[in-house]
Coordinates of C-alpha atoms in Angstrom, one line a residue:
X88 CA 80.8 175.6 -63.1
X89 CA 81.4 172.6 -62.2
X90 CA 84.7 171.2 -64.5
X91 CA 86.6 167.6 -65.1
X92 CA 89.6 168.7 -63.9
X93 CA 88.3 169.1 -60.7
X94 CA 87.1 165.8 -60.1
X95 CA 89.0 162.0 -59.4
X96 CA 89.8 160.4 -62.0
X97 CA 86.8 159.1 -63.8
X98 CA 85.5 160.4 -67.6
X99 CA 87.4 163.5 -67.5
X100 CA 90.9 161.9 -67.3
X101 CA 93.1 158.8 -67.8
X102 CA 92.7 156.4 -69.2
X103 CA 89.2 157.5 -71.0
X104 CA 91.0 161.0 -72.2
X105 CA 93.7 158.8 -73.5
X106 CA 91.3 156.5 -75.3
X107 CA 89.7 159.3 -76.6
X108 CA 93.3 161.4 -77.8
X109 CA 94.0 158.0 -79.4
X110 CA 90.6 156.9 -80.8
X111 CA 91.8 153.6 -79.6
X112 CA 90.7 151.3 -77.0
X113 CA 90.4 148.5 -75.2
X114 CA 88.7 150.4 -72.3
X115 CA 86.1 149.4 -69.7
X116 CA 83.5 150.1 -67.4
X117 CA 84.9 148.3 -64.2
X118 CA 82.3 147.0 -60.7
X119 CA 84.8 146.1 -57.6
X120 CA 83.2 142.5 -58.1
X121 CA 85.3 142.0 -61.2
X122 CA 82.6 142.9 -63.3
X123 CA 83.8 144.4 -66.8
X124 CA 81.7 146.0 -69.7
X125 CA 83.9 147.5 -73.0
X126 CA 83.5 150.2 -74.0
X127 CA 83.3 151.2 -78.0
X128 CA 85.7 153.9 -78.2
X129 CA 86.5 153.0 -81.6
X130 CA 83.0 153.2 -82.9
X131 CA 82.4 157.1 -80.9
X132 CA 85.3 158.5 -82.4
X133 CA 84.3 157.3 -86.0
X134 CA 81.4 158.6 -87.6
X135 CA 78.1 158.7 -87.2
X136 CA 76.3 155.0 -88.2
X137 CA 72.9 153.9 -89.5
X138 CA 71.7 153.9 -86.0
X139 CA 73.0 156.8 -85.1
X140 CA 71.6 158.8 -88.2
X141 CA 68.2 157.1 -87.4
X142 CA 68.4 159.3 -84.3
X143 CA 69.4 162.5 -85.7
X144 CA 66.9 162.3 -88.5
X145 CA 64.4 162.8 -85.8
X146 CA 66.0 165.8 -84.1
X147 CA 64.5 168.9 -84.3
X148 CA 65.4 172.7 -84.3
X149 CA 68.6 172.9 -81.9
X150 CA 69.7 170.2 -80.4
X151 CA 71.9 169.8 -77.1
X152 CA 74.1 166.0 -76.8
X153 CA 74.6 165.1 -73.6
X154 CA 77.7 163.3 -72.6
X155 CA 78.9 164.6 -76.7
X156 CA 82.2 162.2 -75.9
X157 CA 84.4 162.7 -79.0
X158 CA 81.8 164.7 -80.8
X159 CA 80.2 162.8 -83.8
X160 CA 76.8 163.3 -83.3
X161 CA 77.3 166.9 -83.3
X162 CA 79.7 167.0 -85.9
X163 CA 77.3 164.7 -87.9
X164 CA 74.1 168.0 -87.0
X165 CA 76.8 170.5 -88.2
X166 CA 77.6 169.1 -91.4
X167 CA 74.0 168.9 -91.8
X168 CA 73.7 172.9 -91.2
X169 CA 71.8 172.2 -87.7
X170 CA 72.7 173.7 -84.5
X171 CA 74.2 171.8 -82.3
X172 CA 75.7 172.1 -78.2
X173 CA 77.6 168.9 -76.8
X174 CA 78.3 169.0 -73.0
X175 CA 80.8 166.5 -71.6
X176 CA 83.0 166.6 -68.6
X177 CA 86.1 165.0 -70.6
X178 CA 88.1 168.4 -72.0
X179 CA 89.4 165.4 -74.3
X180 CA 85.8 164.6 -75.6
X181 CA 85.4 168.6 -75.9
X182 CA 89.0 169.2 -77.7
X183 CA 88.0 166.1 -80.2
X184 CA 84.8 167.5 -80.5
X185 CA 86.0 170.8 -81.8
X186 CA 88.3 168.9 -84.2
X187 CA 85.9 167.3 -85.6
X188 CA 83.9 170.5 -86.7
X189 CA 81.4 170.5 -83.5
X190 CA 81.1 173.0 -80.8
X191 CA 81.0 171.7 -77.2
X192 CA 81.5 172.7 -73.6
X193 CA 83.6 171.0 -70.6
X194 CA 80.2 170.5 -68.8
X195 CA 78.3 168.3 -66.5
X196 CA 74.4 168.6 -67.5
X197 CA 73.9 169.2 -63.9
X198 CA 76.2 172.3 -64.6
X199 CA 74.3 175.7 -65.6
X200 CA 74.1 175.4 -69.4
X201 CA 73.3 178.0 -72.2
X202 CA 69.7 178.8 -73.3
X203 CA 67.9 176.7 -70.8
X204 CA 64.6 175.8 -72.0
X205 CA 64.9 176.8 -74.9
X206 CA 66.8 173.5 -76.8
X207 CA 64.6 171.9 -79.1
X208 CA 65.9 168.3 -78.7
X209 CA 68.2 166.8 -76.2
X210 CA 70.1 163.1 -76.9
X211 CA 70.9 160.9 -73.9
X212 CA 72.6 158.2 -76.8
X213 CA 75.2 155.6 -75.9
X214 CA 73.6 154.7 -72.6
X215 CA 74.0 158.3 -70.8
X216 CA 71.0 158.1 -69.6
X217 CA 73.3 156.1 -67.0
X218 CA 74.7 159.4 -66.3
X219 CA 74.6 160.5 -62.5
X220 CA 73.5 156.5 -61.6
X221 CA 70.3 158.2 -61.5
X222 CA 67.6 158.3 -64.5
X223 CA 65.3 159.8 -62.9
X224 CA 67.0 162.7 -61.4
X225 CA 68.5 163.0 -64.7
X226 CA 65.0 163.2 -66.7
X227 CA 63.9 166.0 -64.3
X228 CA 67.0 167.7 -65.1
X229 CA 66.7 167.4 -69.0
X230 CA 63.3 168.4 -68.7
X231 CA 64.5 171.7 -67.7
X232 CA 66.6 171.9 -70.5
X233 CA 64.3 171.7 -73.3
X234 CA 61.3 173.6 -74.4
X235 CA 57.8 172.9 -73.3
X236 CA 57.5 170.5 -75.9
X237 CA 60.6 169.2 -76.4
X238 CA 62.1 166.5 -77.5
X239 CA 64.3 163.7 -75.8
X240 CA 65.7 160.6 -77.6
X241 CA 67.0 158.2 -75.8
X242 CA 68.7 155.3 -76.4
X243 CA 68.2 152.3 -74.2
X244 CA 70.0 148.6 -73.0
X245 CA 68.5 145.8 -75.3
X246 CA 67.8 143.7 -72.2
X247 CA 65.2 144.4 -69.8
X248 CA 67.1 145.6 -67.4
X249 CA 66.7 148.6 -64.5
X250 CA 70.1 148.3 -62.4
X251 CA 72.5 151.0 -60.4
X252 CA 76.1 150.2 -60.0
X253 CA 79.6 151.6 -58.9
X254 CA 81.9 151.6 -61.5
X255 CA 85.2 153.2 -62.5
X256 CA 87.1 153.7 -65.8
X257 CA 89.5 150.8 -66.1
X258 CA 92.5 151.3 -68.9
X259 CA 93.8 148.0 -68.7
X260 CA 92.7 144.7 -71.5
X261 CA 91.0 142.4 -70.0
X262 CA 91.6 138.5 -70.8
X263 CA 90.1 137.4 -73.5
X264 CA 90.0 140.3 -75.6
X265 CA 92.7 139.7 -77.9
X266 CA 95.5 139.8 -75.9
X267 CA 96.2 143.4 -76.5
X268 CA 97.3 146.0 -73.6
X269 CA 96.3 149.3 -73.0
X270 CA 97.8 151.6 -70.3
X271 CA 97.3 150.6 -67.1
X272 CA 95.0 152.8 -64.6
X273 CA 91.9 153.5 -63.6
X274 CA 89.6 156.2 -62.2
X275 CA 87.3 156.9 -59.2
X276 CA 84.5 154.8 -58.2
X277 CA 81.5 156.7 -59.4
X278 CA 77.4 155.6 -59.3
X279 CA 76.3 154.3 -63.1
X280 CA 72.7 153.1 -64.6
X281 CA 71.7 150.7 -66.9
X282 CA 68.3 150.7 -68.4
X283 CA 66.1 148.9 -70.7
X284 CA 63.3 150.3 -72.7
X285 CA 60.4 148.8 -70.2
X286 CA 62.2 150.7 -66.9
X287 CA 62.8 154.1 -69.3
X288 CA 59.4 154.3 -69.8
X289 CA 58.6 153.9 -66.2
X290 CA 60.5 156.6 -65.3
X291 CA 59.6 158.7 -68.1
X292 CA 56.0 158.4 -67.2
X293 CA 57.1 159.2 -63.5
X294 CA 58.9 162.0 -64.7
X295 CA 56.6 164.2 -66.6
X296 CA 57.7 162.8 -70.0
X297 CA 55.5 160.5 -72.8
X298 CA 56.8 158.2 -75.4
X299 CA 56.2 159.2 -79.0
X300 CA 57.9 156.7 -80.9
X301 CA 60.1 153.6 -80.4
X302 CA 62.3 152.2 -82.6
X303 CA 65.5 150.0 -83.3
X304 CA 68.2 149.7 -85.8
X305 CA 70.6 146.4 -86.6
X306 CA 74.0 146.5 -85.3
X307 CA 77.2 145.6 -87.4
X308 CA 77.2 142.2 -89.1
X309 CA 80.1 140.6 -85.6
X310 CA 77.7 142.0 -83.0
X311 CA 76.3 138.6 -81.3
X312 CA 72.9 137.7 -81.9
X313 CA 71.4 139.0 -78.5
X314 CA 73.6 142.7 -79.2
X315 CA 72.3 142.6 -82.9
X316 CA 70.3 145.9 -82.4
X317 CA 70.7 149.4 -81.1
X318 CA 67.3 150.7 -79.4
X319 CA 65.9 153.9 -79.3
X320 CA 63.2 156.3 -77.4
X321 CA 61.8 159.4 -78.1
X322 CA 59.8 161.4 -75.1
X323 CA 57.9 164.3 -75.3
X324 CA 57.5 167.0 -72.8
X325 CA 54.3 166.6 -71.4
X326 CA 52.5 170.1 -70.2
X327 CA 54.5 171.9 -68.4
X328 CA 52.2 171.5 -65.0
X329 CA 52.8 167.8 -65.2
X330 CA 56.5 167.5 -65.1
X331 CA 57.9 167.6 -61.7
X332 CA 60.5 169.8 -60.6
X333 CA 64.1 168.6 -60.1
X334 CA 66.1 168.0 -57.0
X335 CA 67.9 171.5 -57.7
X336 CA 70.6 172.4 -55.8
X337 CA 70.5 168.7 -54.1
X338 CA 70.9 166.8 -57.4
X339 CA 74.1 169.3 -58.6
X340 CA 76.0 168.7 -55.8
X341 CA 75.5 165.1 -55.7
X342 CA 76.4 165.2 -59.5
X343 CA 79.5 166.3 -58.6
X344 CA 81.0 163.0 -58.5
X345 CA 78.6 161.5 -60.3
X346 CA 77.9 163.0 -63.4
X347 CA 82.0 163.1 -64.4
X348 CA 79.8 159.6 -65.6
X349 CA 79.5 161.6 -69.2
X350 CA 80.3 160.2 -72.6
X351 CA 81.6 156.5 -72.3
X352 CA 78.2 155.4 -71.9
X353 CA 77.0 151.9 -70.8
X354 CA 74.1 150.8 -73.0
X355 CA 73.2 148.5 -76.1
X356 CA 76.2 150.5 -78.0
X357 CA 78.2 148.9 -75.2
X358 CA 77.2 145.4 -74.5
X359 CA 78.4 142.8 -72.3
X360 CA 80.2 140.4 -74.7
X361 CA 79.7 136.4 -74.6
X362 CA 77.4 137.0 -70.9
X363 CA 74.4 137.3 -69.7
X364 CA 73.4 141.6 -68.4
X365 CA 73.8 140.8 -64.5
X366 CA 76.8 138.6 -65.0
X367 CA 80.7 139.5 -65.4
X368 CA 82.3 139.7 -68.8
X369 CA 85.9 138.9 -67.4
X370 CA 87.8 139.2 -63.7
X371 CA 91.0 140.9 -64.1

């Protein structure tokens, strides 16, 4: 098993594991451009919202969370008497998960996993399917994951956009952002992805997977006009003969770096602010 502790520093220690111990931000997605992308810690260690309840209204039977981060989607399945599995490679995101009522595992999805092909729904929310800087590698691997008909949902960038980056966990405010200081640090550089709906469904479609419903839900009342939405996917498995097989042992060992990419997601739950999707939000 491949475990957090055993990796740089990128999700599975400072400063994310102190953002999530404190349920406190500022923290970032940092590109060695200057590039800089908050992150909503705040929002993943609260409760789950009318977007994210959209989403789990459409689960079915048992349902694994990928990249679980401080566990409120599975919390939320719990209370609701489902059964429910979050992975994530932050032992943080797994203690707070466990607080919060969930059950979870220090895991990377690329990891060996309980029951595969047998969960009835697997969630890729908050822009993990950046996970690994690879969506298609990581669709493969989610297919084998689920049942033959299983269910993905997917939630996606607002912007059209299809992009791969090297990013690291960056601790420290960034001007412009009220001033405020968190502890200084940062983790690892480690390969990221950030996809729109239009290049998810490419892949999808390359990947042995079919869209079955799309659908988006209005953000809080501050979010700017162009982050007013959160956007979500579901895919079905298609026939089992159609979807192609994963990388295997290739795509574990070069997830070894780059899946400790887990919870702190990059998507439309963690916009740019006051830019443009290719263009920096601050240089620090």
């Amino acid at each position: 098993m491949t475990r957090a502790a055993n990796h740089p520093l990128t999700w599975g220690a400072d400063p994310y594991a102190d953002a999530l111990r404190s349920g406190r931000g500022p923290l970032f997605l940092r590109r060695p451009d200057g590039w800089l992308l908050p992150l909503e810690v705040e929002r993943w260690c609260a409760g789950a919202d009318a977007a994210d309840r959209s989403a789990l209204r459409r689960c079915e039977g048992a349902v694994l969370d990928i990249g679980c981060g401080p566990g409120r989607l599975v919390a939320a399945l719990a209370d609701r008497g489902r059964r429910a599995l979050g992975i994530d490679v932050s032992e943080a995101a797994v203690a707070r998960t466990a607080a919060a009522g969930g059950t979870a595992l220090c895991r990377s999805v690329f990891d060996s996993l309980p029951e595969e092909g047998s969960w009835d729904t697997a969630l890729l929310l908050d822009g993990n399917i950046g996970i690994g800087g690879d969506p298609r590698a990581l669709l493969l691997r989610t297919a084998e994951l689920v049942t033959p008909s299983g269910l993905l949902i997917v939630e996606t960038i607002a912007a059209d956009v299809d992009e791969r980056v090297q990013v690291r966990v960056e601790g420290r405010a960034a001007a412009g952002y009220g001033g405020s200081r968190a502890r200084n640090g940062s983790g690892a550089l480690f390969p990221w992805a950030r996809v729109g709906t239009p290049a998810l469904l490419r892949h999808a479609a390359a990947t042995g997977w079919v869209s079955v419903e799309q659908w988006s839900v209005p953000g809080p009342r501050d979010y700017r006009p162009e982050d007013a939405e959160r956007r979500f996917v579901a895919l079905r498995r298609r026939a089992r003969a159609a979807v192609p097989r994963s990388r295997g042992a290739a795509v574990r060992a070069s997830s070894n770096t780059a899946d400790t990419a887990n919870r702190a997601a990059v998507s439309s739950s963690q916009r740019e602010r006051k830019t443009s999707p290719g263009s920096p939000v601050a240089d620090v």
